[in-house]
Each structure stands twice: as structure tokens, then as C-alpha cells.
Short mmCIF file of C-alpha atoms and ligand atoms in Angstrom, two decimals:
data_model
loop_
_atom_site.label_atom_id
_atom_site.label_comp_id
_atom_site.label_asym_id
_atom_site.label_seq_id
_atom_site.Cartn_x
_atom_site.Cartn_y
_atom_site.Cartn_z
CA UNK A 25 -9.73 16.74 -4.65
CA UNK A 26 -7.69 15.08 -7.35
CA UNK A 27 -4.21 16.49 -7.85
CA UNK A 28 -2.41 15.00 -10.85
CA UNK A 29 1.12 13.94 -10.05
CA UNK A 30 3.90 15.75 -11.82
CA UNK A 31 5.27 13.33 -14.35
CA UNK A 32 6.41 12.75 -17.89
CA UNK A 33 2.90 12.34 -19.29
CA UNK A 34 2.77 14.10 -22.67
CA UNK A 35 -0.32 14.19 -24.85
CA UNK A 36 -0.14 12.52 -28.26
CA UNK A 37 -2.81 13.47 -30.81
CA UNK A 38 -4.13 10.38 -32.55
CA UNK A 39 -6.69 12.28 -34.64
CA UNK A 40 -8.20 15.77 -34.30
CA UNK A 41 -9.90 15.78 -30.88
CA UNK A 42 -8.55 12.34 -29.91
CA UNK A 43 -5.59 12.40 -27.57
CA UNK A 44 -3.66 9.70 -25.73
CA UNK A 45 -1.70 10.66 -22.64
CA UNK A 46 0.59 7.68 -21.91
CA UNK A 47 1.16 6.86 -18.26
CA UNK A 48 -1.05 9.64 -16.95
CA UNK A 49 -2.21 7.66 -13.92
CA UNK A 50 0.48 6.87 -11.37
CA UNK A 51 0.63 3.33 -9.97
CA UNK A 52 -0.85 4.63 -6.73
CA UNK A 53 -3.76 6.28 -8.52
CA UNK A 54 -4.34 3.10 -10.49
CA UNK A 55 -4.50 1.08 -7.28
CA UNK A 56 -6.98 3.55 -5.79
CA UNK A 57 -9.18 3.26 -8.86
CA UNK A 58 -8.97 -0.55 -8.78
CA UNK A 59 -10.03 -0.53 -5.13
CA UNK A 60 -12.93 1.83 -5.87
CA UNK A 61 -14.03 -0.27 -8.85
CA UNK A 62 -13.99 -3.44 -6.73
CA UNK A 63 -16.40 -1.78 -4.30
CA UNK A 64 -18.68 -0.54 -7.10
CA UNK A 65 -18.65 -4.02 -8.65
CA UNK A 66 -20.24 -5.41 -5.49
CA UNK A 67 -23.32 -3.23 -5.71
CA UNK A 68 -25.90 -1.85 -5.53
CA UNK A 69 -25.77 -3.10 -9.12
CA UNK A 70 -23.38 -6.00 -9.73
CA UNK A 71 -20.72 -6.19 -12.41
CA UNK A 72 -22.37 -8.21 -15.16
CA UNK A 73 -22.41 -8.99 -18.88
CA UNK A 74 -24.83 -6.55 -20.53
CA UNK A 75 -27.65 -8.26 -22.41
CA UNK A 76 -28.01 -7.18 -26.02
CA UNK A 77 -31.30 -6.77 -27.90
CA UNK A 78 -30.31 -9.60 -30.28
CA UNK A 79 -30.24 -12.08 -27.40
CA UNK A 80 -26.47 -12.10 -27.00
CA UNK A 81 -24.40 -10.67 -24.19
CA UNK A 82 -21.40 -8.37 -24.27
CA UNK A 83 -18.12 -10.14 -23.49
CA UNK A 84 -17.01 -7.35 -21.15
CA UNK A 85 -18.55 -7.06 -17.71
CA UNK A 86 -19.84 -3.62 -16.77
CA UNK A 87 -21.10 -1.56 -13.87
CA UNK A 88 -22.15 2.09 -14.07
CA UNK A 89 -22.16 5.11 -11.78
CA UNK A 90 -24.52 8.07 -11.86
CA UNK A 91 -26.58 6.86 -14.79
CA UNK A 92 -26.98 3.24 -15.85
CA UNK A 93 -26.33 2.51 -19.51
CA UNK A 94 -28.09 -0.29 -21.29
CA UNK A 95 -28.45 -0.75 -25.03
CA UNK A 96 -29.19 1.98 -25.99
CA UNK A 97 -30.26 4.44 -23.31
CA UNK A 98 -29.50 5.75 -19.84
CA UNK A 99 -31.67 5.44 -16.75
CA UNK A 100 -31.13 5.97 -13.04
CA UNK A 101 -32.06 2.39 -12.22
CA UNK A 102 -30.56 -0.79 -13.67
CA UNK A 103 -33.82 -2.11 -15.04
CA UNK A 104 -32.10 -4.80 -17.10
CA UNK A 105 -30.16 -6.12 -14.06
CA UNK A 106 -31.75 -5.88 -10.61
CA UNK A 107 -33.75 -2.67 -10.72
CA UNK A 108 -31.51 -0.93 -8.19
CA UNK A 109 -30.49 2.69 -8.50
CA UNK A 110 -26.85 2.91 -9.53
CA UNK A 111 -24.23 4.28 -7.14
CA UNK A 112 -23.77 8.05 -7.14
CA UNK A 113 -21.09 9.60 -9.31
CA UNK A 114 -18.52 10.86 -6.79
CA UNK A 115 -17.16 14.40 -6.78
CA UNK A 116 -13.54 13.20 -6.86
CA UNK A 117 -14.23 11.51 -10.20
CA UNK A 118 -15.47 14.85 -11.59
CA UNK A 119 -12.15 16.39 -10.52
CA UNK A 120 -10.29 13.53 -12.18
CA UNK A 121 -12.26 14.10 -15.40
CA UNK A 122 -11.45 17.83 -15.39
CA UNK A 123 -7.77 17.15 -14.79
CA UNK A 124 -7.88 14.63 -17.65
CA UNK A 125 -9.21 17.26 -20.07
CA UNK A 126 -6.47 19.67 -19.07
CA UNK A 127 -3.84 16.94 -19.53
CA UNK A 128 -5.18 16.05 -22.97
CA UNK A 129 -6.14 19.42 -24.40
CA UNK A 130 -4.35 21.99 -22.25
CA UNK A 131 -5.97 24.70 -20.17
CA UNK A 132 -7.82 26.24 -23.11
CA UNK A 133 -9.45 22.99 -24.12
CA UNK A 134 -9.78 24.19 -27.70
CA UNK A 135 -8.87 20.89 -29.34
CA UNK A 136 -11.72 19.15 -27.59
CA UNK A 137 -14.23 21.76 -28.60
CA UNK A 138 -14.88 22.47 -24.94
CA UNK A 139 -13.70 26.08 -25.01
CA UNK A 140 -11.97 27.18 -21.81
CA UNK A 141 -14.12 24.71 -20.06
CA UNK A 142 -12.20 21.83 -18.61
CA UNK A 143 -13.20 23.49 -15.34
CA UNK A 144 -16.88 23.19 -16.14
CA UNK A 145 -16.70 19.59 -17.41
CA UNK A 146 -19.32 17.76 -15.40
CA UNK A 147 -19.31 14.07 -16.20
CA UNK A 148 -22.33 12.44 -14.60
CA UNK A 149 -21.91 8.84 -15.66
CA UNK A 150 -19.04 6.37 -15.58
CA UNK A 151 -19.04 3.04 -17.38
CA UNK A 152 -16.63 0.65 -15.73
CA UNK A 153 -15.73 -2.21 -18.05
CA UNK A 154 -13.75 -5.27 -17.06
CA UNK A 155 -12.15 -7.30 -19.86
CA UNK A 156 -10.85 -10.82 -19.27
CA UNK A 157 -8.34 -12.12 -21.80
CA UNK A 158 -11.05 -13.12 -24.26
CA UNK A 159 -13.26 -10.02 -24.00
CA UNK A 160 -13.60 -7.62 -26.90
CA UNK A 161 -15.63 -4.59 -27.78
CA UNK A 162 -16.98 -4.15 -31.29
CA UNK A 163 -16.84 -0.87 -33.17
CA UNK A 164 -19.52 1.51 -31.91
CA UNK A 165 -20.22 5.18 -31.28
CA UNK A 166 -20.91 6.64 -27.84
CA UNK A 167 -24.05 8.42 -28.92
CA UNK A 168 -26.64 7.97 -26.19
CA UNK A 169 -25.42 11.21 -24.56
CA UNK A 170 -27.13 14.50 -25.36
CA UNK A 171 -24.05 16.47 -24.36
CA UNK A 172 -21.25 16.88 -26.87
CA UNK A 173 -18.61 17.07 -24.09
CA UNK A 174 -15.60 14.76 -24.49
CA UNK A 175 -15.40 11.17 -23.29
CA UNK A 176 -12.54 10.53 -20.84
CA UNK A 177 -11.18 6.96 -20.86
CA UNK A 178 -8.80 5.48 -18.28
CA UNK A 179 -7.09 2.12 -18.77
CA UNK A 180 -5.66 -0.08 -16.01
CA UNK A 181 -4.24 -3.60 -16.07
CA UNK A 182 -3.55 -5.60 -19.21
CA UNK A 183 -2.75 -3.72 -22.42
CA UNK A 184 -5.18 -3.70 -25.31
CA UNK A 185 -5.47 -2.78 -28.93
CA UNK A 186 -7.79 0.22 -29.10
CA UNK A 187 -9.19 1.06 -32.53
CA UNK A 188 -10.21 4.65 -33.24
CA UNK A 189 -12.20 4.91 -36.43
CA UNK A 190 -14.03 7.61 -38.29
CA UNK A 191 -17.44 9.17 -37.68
CA UNK A 192 -19.20 7.58 -40.68
CA UNK A 193 -18.57 3.83 -40.76
CA UNK A 194 -17.34 0.97 -38.57
CA UNK A 195 -14.64 0.26 -41.13
CA UNK A 196 -11.57 2.01 -42.43
CA UNK A 197 -10.01 4.44 -42.08
CA UNK A 198 -9.08 3.73 -38.49
CA UNK A 199 -6.02 4.04 -36.28
CA UNK A 200 -4.90 1.26 -33.93
CA UNK A 201 -3.38 2.36 -30.65
CA UNK A 202 -1.97 0.17 -27.90
CA UNK A 203 -3.34 1.38 -24.58
CA UNK A 204 -1.35 0.31 -21.54
CA UNK A 205 -1.99 0.52 -17.83
CA UNK A 206 -2.17 4.13 -16.68
CA UNK A 207 -3.02 5.59 -20.07
CA UNK A 208 -5.57 8.34 -20.52
CA UNK A 209 -7.45 8.60 -23.78
CA UNK A 210 -9.83 11.47 -24.50
CA UNK A 211 -12.09 11.81 -27.51
CA UNK A 212 -14.00 15.00 -28.04
CA UNK A 213 -14.67 17.67 -30.64
CA UNK A 214 -14.40 16.19 -34.13
CA UNK A 215 -13.63 12.74 -32.66
CA UNK A 216 -16.52 12.70 -30.18
CA UNK A 217 -18.69 10.51 -32.39
CA UNK A 218 -15.89 8.45 -33.92
CA UNK A 219 -16.50 4.72 -34.03
CA UNK A 220 -14.16 2.91 -31.66
CA UNK A 221 -13.63 -0.53 -30.21
CA UNK A 222 -11.25 -2.94 -28.54
CA UNK A 223 -10.40 -5.84 -30.88
CA UNK A 224 -7.88 -7.46 -28.54
CA UNK A 225 -6.61 -7.60 -24.97
CA UNK A 226 -3.07 -8.86 -24.32
CA UNK A 227 -3.28 -11.15 -21.26
CA UNK A 228 -0.44 -11.08 -18.77
CA UNK A 229 0.93 -7.69 -19.88
CA UNK A 230 0.16 -5.77 -16.68
CA UNK A 231 2.71 -5.42 -13.93
CA UNK A 232 1.80 -6.30 -10.33
CA UNK A 233 1.61 -2.65 -9.23
CA UNK A 234 -2.07 -2.15 -10.08
CA UNK A 235 -3.21 -4.79 -7.61
CA UNK A 236 -5.21 -6.53 -10.34
CA UNK A 237 -4.89 -10.27 -10.71
CA UNK A 238 -5.36 -10.09 -14.47
CA UNK A 239 -7.55 -8.57 -17.12
CA UNK A 240 -8.12 -4.99 -18.15
CA UNK A 241 -10.16 -2.30 -16.49
CA UNK A 242 -11.48 0.63 -18.49
CA UNK A 243 -13.37 3.55 -17.01
CA UNK A 244 -15.11 6.03 -19.28
CA UNK A 245 -16.47 9.31 -17.94
CA UNK A 246 -19.19 11.06 -19.91
CA UNK A 247 -21.66 13.92 -19.63
CA UNK A 248 -25.09 12.52 -20.41
CA UNK A 249 -26.78 15.90 -20.76
CA UNK A 250 -29.76 14.32 -18.98
CA UNK A 251 -31.54 15.65 -15.92
CA UNK A 252 -33.69 13.99 -13.29
C1 SIN B 6 -15.89 1.93 -24.49
O1 SIN B 6 -15.87 2.20 -25.67
O2 SIN B 6 -16.89 2.15 -23.79
C2 SIN B 6 -14.70 1.31 -23.83
C3 SIN B 6 -13.43 1.50 -24.58
C4 SIN B 6 -12.26 0.82 -23.90
O3 SIN B 6 -12.45 -0.18 -23.23
O4 SIN B 6 -11.12 1.30 -24.06
MN1 MN B 7 -17.49 3.50 -26.29
#
């Protein structure tokens, strides 16, 4: 069971429903996540650049748990990679997701539109993205999920510029936030379908304590709302 460490982490509202909690993950927790991600990156589905329908590939490398995401749907098997069933979504990551909602929105969870329900948050997919110094992520919505539950995002390693936009267009208005190692970012409620992206990673900005040799790791937890 995940027990968040007592610490100075204080939520900062970036927009209604979108909350950053700086330094929420301790260095130890970050190292544990890095170790877990290294294991998941080895299989059953390897960390790889996702192929896009236009023939390109995403610059980040990704591996999924629970449900496999490919543009633009979820499946249990990684049909665009090696056909293997993705690794199970572990119970401890569910606990981490619930603790993240409490940290971001408080026990009531009202700001995230989840009601009193951080306790019933049941993420069933994780997208693990690895960014080298040149990787980016264009503005997009997370909209393949049928559930309206919040997205929980954890950042480890190099800092990045995270852009939180609006729900209508990829363009302005948007807010740029620097996410650093250990930060939690949650977007739910009115921000759940906000466009967002990562225009820049800042190489060499992580300390040695994460155990990463470079680059940025981002883990997003989501409820797909799918069964089967
Ligand atoms: C994502 O939008 O899936 C990832 C965002 C991030 O890397 O911070
Ligand atoms: Mn996203």
C-alpha cells in the first residue's frame, strides 16, 4: 500500500480542475518508480516509438500497463508492436493514483469533479513515456477514455515545459508550467479534456537522486472506462 510521505507538497491550481503538486514524490519513491519502469520497459511489450497513422513516429518512447494505447484507441494487446498482452496494472499504482487525487484536490475531491471519490478512483491504464533531450509531445487531448475521471501525471528526471491549454483548440489561451522531478500534475473536471503537450525538455536538469542517467520519465494514470 502506498503511503505518501509527510512533506511540504502543496497543491497549486493552474486552471479549474488542473493542479500541480510540486515535489510530491520523494526521491525514494522516484527511484522505486524508475526501477519499476525499467522492468516494464523490457516487456512483455518493449518501450518503443509509437507509429502514427500519417507514417511518422512519436518522438517519445512509450510502454503501457493494463490497457495498451495506440493512436487512437485502447486494446489489451499491443497489436501495433508485438501483439503481446500488456503487463497488468498493479494494485500499488491504484493506491498511488488515489493518494495523488487526495493530494491535488483534498479528501472531498470536488475540484476534480470526482465527488468524495478519490477512494473509488480506479485507474486501469498507465502510459509510461520516456523523453530524451529532443523529444516533444504536441498539443492533444486525452480523449480515448470513456471515463471522465481525472488523469494523474507523475514526472521524474529532467524538467520540462508542460503546456496546459483550453478544451476547444490547440492554440491560445494556454498556461506554461515547468514540471520538475517529483511533481504531480492532475487534470480532471473542467480541465479533463484540455489540450496539453510538452514543447520542451531541459536536458541535464535532473539531480542524481532519481537513478536516471538522463531524460524525462512521465507516467500518466487514467481510467479507461472499458471492460473486458
Ligand atoms: C501525456 O500527455 O500523455 C504526457 C504528458 C507529459 O509528458 O507530461
Ligand atoms: Mn496526454
